[in-house]
PDB file of C-alpha atoms and ligand atoms in Angstrom:
ATOM      1  CA  MET A  29      93.865 -88.032  19.445  1.00  0.00           C
ATOM      2  CA  VAL A  30      96.785 -85.662  19.153  1.00  0.00           C
ATOM      3  CA  THR A  31      96.176 -82.517  17.107  1.00  0.00           C
ATOM      4  CA  MET A  32      99.197 -80.664  15.773  1.00  0.00           C
ATOM      5  CA  LYS A  33      99.224 -76.953  15.090  1.00  0.00           C
ATOM      6  CA  ILE A  34     101.456 -76.192  12.122  1.00  0.00           C
ATOM      7  CA  LEU A  35     102.351 -72.786  10.721  1.00  0.00           C
ATOM      8  CA  ILE A  36     102.878 -72.616   6.941  1.00  0.00           C
ATOM      9  CA  VAL A  37     104.640 -69.601   5.434  1.00  0.00           C
ATOM     10  CA  SER A  38     106.408 -68.794   2.190  1.00  0.00           C
ATOM     11  CA  ASP A  39     108.329 -66.238   0.193  1.00  0.00           C
ATOM     12  CA  THR A  40     109.727 -64.168   3.054  1.00  0.00           C
ATOM     13  CA  HIS A  41     112.661 -63.094   0.832  1.00  0.00           C
ATOM     14  CA  GLY A  42     114.933 -62.175   3.750  1.00  0.00           C
ATOM     15  CA  ARG A  43     112.420 -59.901   5.482  1.00  0.00           C
ATOM     16  CA  HIS A  44     111.367 -61.109   8.914  1.00  0.00           C
ATOM     17  CA  GLU A  45     109.304 -58.367  10.605  1.00  0.00           C
ATOM     18  CA  ASN A  46     105.980 -59.910   9.597  1.00  0.00           C
ATOM     19  CA  LEU A  47     107.161 -63.401  10.423  1.00  0.00           C
ATOM     20  CA  MET A  48     108.114 -62.142  13.917  1.00  0.00           C
ATOM     21  CA  ARG A  49     104.583 -60.822  14.376  1.00  0.00           C
ATOM     22  CA  VAL A  50     103.106 -64.126  13.246  1.00  0.00           C
ATOM     23  CA  LEU A  51     105.325 -66.140  15.574  1.00  0.00           C
ATOM     24  CA  ARG A  52     104.372 -63.931  18.529  1.00  0.00           C
ATOM     25  CA  GLU A  53     100.738 -64.455  17.646  1.00  0.00           C
ATOM     26  CA  GLU A  54     100.728 -68.172  16.840  1.00  0.00           C
ATOM     27  CA  GLU A  55     103.360 -69.858  19.031  1.00  0.00           C
ATOM     28  CA  PRO A  56     103.459 -72.392  20.589  1.00  0.00           C
ATOM     29  CA  LEU A  57     103.552 -74.451  17.372  1.00  0.00           C
ATOM     30  CA  ASP A  58     104.382 -78.062  16.663  1.00  0.00           C
ATOM     31  CA  MET A  59     106.009 -77.278  13.330  1.00  0.00           C
ATOM     32  CA  LEU A  60     106.897 -74.365  11.070  1.00  0.00           C
ATOM     33  CA  ILE A  61     106.930 -75.127   7.339  1.00  0.00           C
ATOM     34  CA  HIS A  62     108.484 -72.672   4.868  1.00  0.00           C
ATOM     35  CA  CYS A  63     107.737 -73.232   1.165  1.00  0.00           C
ATOM     36  CA  GLY A  64     110.827 -71.473  -0.161  1.00  0.00           C
ATOM     37  CA  ASP A  65     112.447 -68.172  -1.071  1.00  0.00           C
ATOM     38  CA  THR A  66     113.903 -67.425   2.348  1.00  0.00           C
ATOM     39  CA  GLU A  67     116.794 -65.687   0.526  1.00  0.00           C
ATOM     40  CA  GLY A  68     119.287 -66.785   3.152  1.00  0.00           C
ATOM     41  CA  GLY A  69     116.876 -66.291   6.030  1.00  0.00           C
ATOM     42  CA  GLU A  70     116.678 -69.949   7.103  1.00  0.00           C
ATOM     43  CA  ASP A  71     119.198 -69.658   9.968  1.00  0.00           C
ATOM     44  CA  TRP A  72     117.459 -66.537  11.263  1.00  0.00           C
ATOM     45  CA  ILE A  73     114.099 -68.288  11.110  1.00  0.00           C
ATOM     46  CA  ARG A  74     115.349 -71.408  12.881  1.00  0.00           C
ATOM     47  CA  THR A  75     116.852 -69.388  15.737  1.00  0.00           C
ATOM     48  CA  HIS A  76     113.812 -67.133  16.200  1.00  0.00           C
ATOM     49  CA  THR A  77     111.137 -69.795  16.579  1.00  0.00           C
ATOM     50  CA  GLN A  78     110.501 -72.097  19.519  1.00  0.00           C
ATOM     51  CA  CYS A  79     109.652 -74.850  17.002  1.00  0.00           C
ATOM     52  CA  MET A  80     111.996 -77.804  17.030  1.00  0.00           C
ATOM     53  CA  SER A  81     110.790 -78.925  13.629  1.00  0.00           C
ATOM     54  CA  VAL A  82     111.289 -76.383  10.826  1.00  0.00           C
ATOM     55  CA  PRO A  83     111.197 -77.966   7.351  1.00  0.00           C
ATOM     56  CA  ILE A  84     112.220 -75.464   4.653  1.00  0.00           C
ATOM     57  CA  VAL A  85     112.553 -76.029   0.909  1.00  0.00           C
ATOM     58  CA  LYS A  86     114.562 -74.085  -1.610  1.00  0.00           C
ATOM     59  CA  GLY A  87     112.956 -71.452  -3.834  1.00  0.00           C
ATOM     60  CA  ASN A  88     113.974 -70.104  -7.219  1.00  0.00           C
ATOM     61  CA  ASN A  89     115.738 -67.199  -5.469  1.00  0.00           C
ATOM     62  CA  ASP A  90     117.715 -69.422  -3.083  1.00  0.00           C
ATOM     63  CA  PHE A  91     120.608 -69.835  -5.512  1.00  0.00           C
ATOM     64  CA  PHE A  92     123.409 -70.898  -3.168  1.00  0.00           C
ATOM     65  CA  SER A  93     121.295 -72.593  -0.569  1.00  0.00           C
ATOM     66  CA  ARG A  94     121.832 -76.132   0.699  1.00  0.00           C
ATOM     67  CA  LEU A  95     118.169 -76.506   1.483  1.00  0.00           C
ATOM     68  CA  PRO A  96     116.397 -79.467  -0.137  1.00  0.00           C
ATOM     69  CA  SER A  97     114.376 -78.676  -3.268  1.00  0.00           C
ATOM     70  CA  GLU A  98     111.486 -80.812  -2.124  1.00  0.00           C
ATOM     71  CA  LEU A  99     110.370 -82.682   0.968  1.00  0.00           C
ATOM     72  CA  GLU A 100     107.888 -85.445   1.648  1.00  0.00           C
ATOM     73  CA  LEU A 101     106.807 -85.734   5.260  1.00  0.00           C
ATOM     74  CA  ASP A 102     104.389 -87.981   7.079  1.00  0.00           C
ATOM     75  CA  ILE A 103     102.471 -85.897   9.581  1.00  0.00           C
ATOM     76  CA  CYS A 104      99.793 -87.564  11.730  1.00  0.00           C
ATOM     77  CA  GLY A 105      99.243 -90.206   9.054  1.00  0.00           C
ATOM     78  CA  HIS A 106      98.963 -87.665   6.231  1.00  0.00           C
ATOM     79  CA  HIS A 107     101.474 -87.646   3.376  1.00  0.00           C
ATOM     80  CA  VAL A 108     102.659 -84.090   2.773  1.00  0.00           C
ATOM     81  CA  PHE A 109     104.617 -82.990  -0.305  1.00  0.00           C
ATOM     82  CA  ILE A 110     106.391 -79.631   0.011  1.00  0.00           C
ATOM     83  CA  THR A 111     107.934 -77.791  -2.933  1.00  0.00           C
ATOM     84  CA  HIS A 112     108.402 -74.182  -3.967  1.00  0.00           C
ATOM     85  CA  GLY A 113     106.591 -75.095  -7.174  1.00  0.00           C
ATOM     86  CA  HIS A 114     108.489 -73.129  -9.855  1.00  0.00           C
ATOM     87  CA  GLY A 115     109.726 -76.459 -11.266  1.00  0.00           C
ATOM     88  CA  TYR A 116     106.100 -77.372 -11.988  1.00  0.00           C
ATOM     89  CA  GLY A 117     105.237 -74.075 -13.616  1.00  0.00           C
ATOM     90  CA  VAL A 118     102.780 -73.036 -10.909  1.00  0.00           C
ATOM     91  CA  SER A 119     102.698 -69.457 -12.195  1.00  0.00           C
ATOM     92  CA  MET A 120     100.918 -70.789 -15.276  1.00  0.00           C
ATOM     93  CA  GLY A 121      98.630 -73.248 -13.468  1.00  0.00           C
ATOM     94  CA  ILE A 122      98.743 -75.968 -10.850  1.00  0.00           C
ATOM     95  CA  GLU A 123      97.863 -79.010 -12.990  1.00  0.00           C
ATOM     96  CA  ARG A 124     101.427 -80.340 -13.217  1.00  0.00           C
ATOM     97  CA  LEU A 125     101.931 -79.968  -9.480  1.00  0.00           C
ATOM     98  CA  GLU A 126      98.628 -81.684  -8.839  1.00  0.00           C
ATOM     99  CA  GLU A 127      99.651 -84.598 -11.046  1.00  0.00           C
ATOM    100  CA  GLU A 128     103.026 -84.919  -9.275  1.00  0.00           C
ATOM    101  CA  ALA A 129     101.343 -84.830  -5.866  1.00  0.00           C
ATOM    102  CA  HIS A 130      99.019 -87.678  -6.887  1.00  0.00           C
ATOM    103  CA  TYR A 131     101.993 -89.626  -8.265  1.00  0.00           C
ATOM    104  CA  ARG A 132     103.694 -89.245  -4.861  1.00  0.00           C
ATOM    105  CA  LYS A 133     100.497 -90.332  -3.123  1.00  0.00           C
ATOM    106  CA  ALA A 134     100.344 -87.104  -1.183  1.00  0.00           C
ATOM    107  CA  ASP A 135      97.098 -86.026   0.370  1.00  0.00           C
ATOM    108  CA  ILE A 136      98.467 -82.526   1.000  1.00  0.00           C
ATOM    109  CA  VAL A 137     100.760 -80.518  -1.279  1.00  0.00           C
ATOM    110  CA  MET A 138     102.198 -77.191  -0.112  1.00  0.00           C
ATOM    111  CA  PHE A 139     103.844 -74.707  -2.453  1.00  0.00           C
ATOM    112  CA  GLY A 140     104.842 -71.060  -2.731  1.00  0.00           C
ATOM    113  CA  HIS A 141     106.235 -68.973  -5.600  1.00  0.00           C
ATOM    114  CA  ILE A 142     103.060 -67.252  -6.771  1.00  0.00           C
ATOM    115  CA  HIS A 143     102.776 -65.000  -3.669  1.00  0.00           C
ATOM    116  CA  ARG A 144      99.017 -65.573  -3.608  1.00  0.00           C
ATOM    117  CA  PRO A 145      97.161 -67.814  -1.164  1.00  0.00           C
ATOM    118  CA  VAL A 146      95.460 -70.991  -2.381  1.00  0.00           C
ATOM    119  CA  ILE A 147      93.296 -73.516  -0.524  1.00  0.00           C
ATOM    120  CA  MET A 148      91.848 -76.186  -2.817  1.00  0.00           C
ATOM    121  CA  HIS A 149      90.532 -79.655  -2.148  1.00  0.00           C
ATOM    122  CA  GLU A 150      90.089 -81.907  -5.166  1.00  0.00           C
ATOM    123  CA  ASP A 151      90.210 -85.701  -5.658  1.00  0.00           C
ATOM    124  CA  GLY A 152      91.383 -86.257  -2.095  1.00  0.00           C
ATOM    125  CA  LEU A 153      94.243 -83.778  -2.421  1.00  0.00           C
ATOM    126  CA  TRP A 154      94.635 -80.528  -0.533  1.00  0.00           C
ATOM    127  CA  MET A 155      96.593 -77.928  -2.488  1.00  0.00           C
ATOM    128  CA  ILE A 156      97.881 -75.250  -0.166  1.00  0.00           C
ATOM    129  CA  ASN A 157      99.754 -72.020  -0.755  1.00  0.00           C
ATOM    130  CA  PRO A 158     100.145 -69.690   2.245  1.00  0.00           C
ATOM    131  CA  GLY A 159     100.858 -66.653   0.051  1.00  0.00           C
ATOM    132  CA  SER A 160     103.766 -64.358   0.926  1.00  0.00           C
ATOM    133  CA  LEU A 161     104.495 -62.651   4.240  1.00  0.00           C
ATOM    134  CA  SER A 162     106.769 -60.106   2.578  1.00  0.00           C
ATOM    135  CA  TYR A 163     105.607 -59.421  -0.990  1.00  0.00           C
ATOM    136  CA  PRO A 164     101.935 -60.378  -1.367  1.00  0.00           C
ATOM    137  CA  ARG A 165     100.552 -60.124  -4.916  1.00  0.00           C
ATOM    138  CA  GLN A 166      96.865 -60.911  -4.445  1.00  0.00           C
ATOM    139  CA  GLU A 167      94.249 -58.186  -4.503  1.00  0.00           C
ATOM    140  CA  GLY A 168      94.590 -55.967  -1.426  1.00  0.00           C
ATOM    141  CA  HIS A 169      98.244 -57.008  -0.930  1.00  0.00           C
ATOM    142  CA  ARG A 170      97.862 -58.106   2.680  1.00  0.00           C
ATOM    143  CA  PRO A 171     100.644 -60.408   3.931  1.00  0.00           C
ATOM    144  CA  THR A 172      99.199 -63.898   4.454  1.00  0.00           C
ATOM    145  CA  TYR A 173     100.040 -67.200   6.109  1.00  0.00           C
ATOM    146  CA  MET A 174      98.272 -70.454   6.882  1.00  0.00           C
ATOM    147  CA  VAL A 175      97.646 -72.385  10.078  1.00  0.00           C
ATOM    148  CA  MET A 176      96.987 -76.103   9.707  1.00  0.00           C
ATOM    149  CA  SER A 177      95.404 -78.213  12.436  1.00  0.00           C
ATOM    150  CA  ILE A 178      96.054 -81.840  11.686  1.00  0.00           C
ATOM    151  CA  GLU A 179      95.323 -85.150  13.324  1.00  0.00           C
ATOM    152  CA  GLU A 180      95.243 -88.782  12.302  1.00  0.00           C
ATOM    153  CA  GLY A 181      92.273 -90.083  10.332  1.00  0.00           C
ATOM    154  CA  VAL A 182      90.562 -86.710   9.990  1.00  0.00           C
ATOM    155  CA  ASP A 183      90.647 -84.076   7.270  1.00  0.00           C
ATOM    156  CA  PRO A 184      93.117 -81.321   8.137  1.00  0.00           C
ATOM    157  CA  VAL A 185      91.766 -77.844   8.803  1.00  0.00           C
ATOM    158  CA  PHE A 186      93.430 -74.904   7.084  1.00  0.00           C
ATOM    159  CA  GLU A 187      92.996 -71.345   8.248  1.00  0.00           C
ATOM    160  CA  LEU A 188      94.171 -68.547   5.983  1.00  0.00           C
ATOM    161  CA  LYS A 189      95.212 -65.535   8.039  1.00  0.00           C
ATOM    162  CA  GLN A 190      96.340 -62.071   7.030  1.00  0.00           C
ATOM    163  CA  LEU A 191      98.212 -59.267   8.741  1.00  0.00           C
TER     164      LEU A 191
HETATM  165 MN1   MN B  13     109.166 -65.639  -4.192  1.00  0.00          MN
END
């Protein structure tokens, strides 16, 4: 079975020093997923990673961006829904996002916006937020990111890491 190593980051807001450190630490990677609020950093990110596959969604601060608002990807037989999450009111709670993810038959939903890491598994759905590499808001304020190991027919493994 093939296992993919996927880096999940969010809310870099145009600052890339921490992302550089993470890439040096974690590459080689099969995919780099960014859950929004690059603030124009998407070209920089795409040219500074060895990853060929770099899905990025638009955040609430990506006003003039041509990035997609949401993505649905099939990765190793898992259905992954990626959104920044502000459109589902994730600052107030993740119920609406959870409902949408079930509606889309996702088994993994990834979001950003709240700048705090989340790993939850409920009713067959993984809800994942890597936190922010630039402006963390959780207690201790350490920049965080997530590494996902994923393969077909097996539950994915999520590792929350901090700088
Ligand atoms: Mn943000």
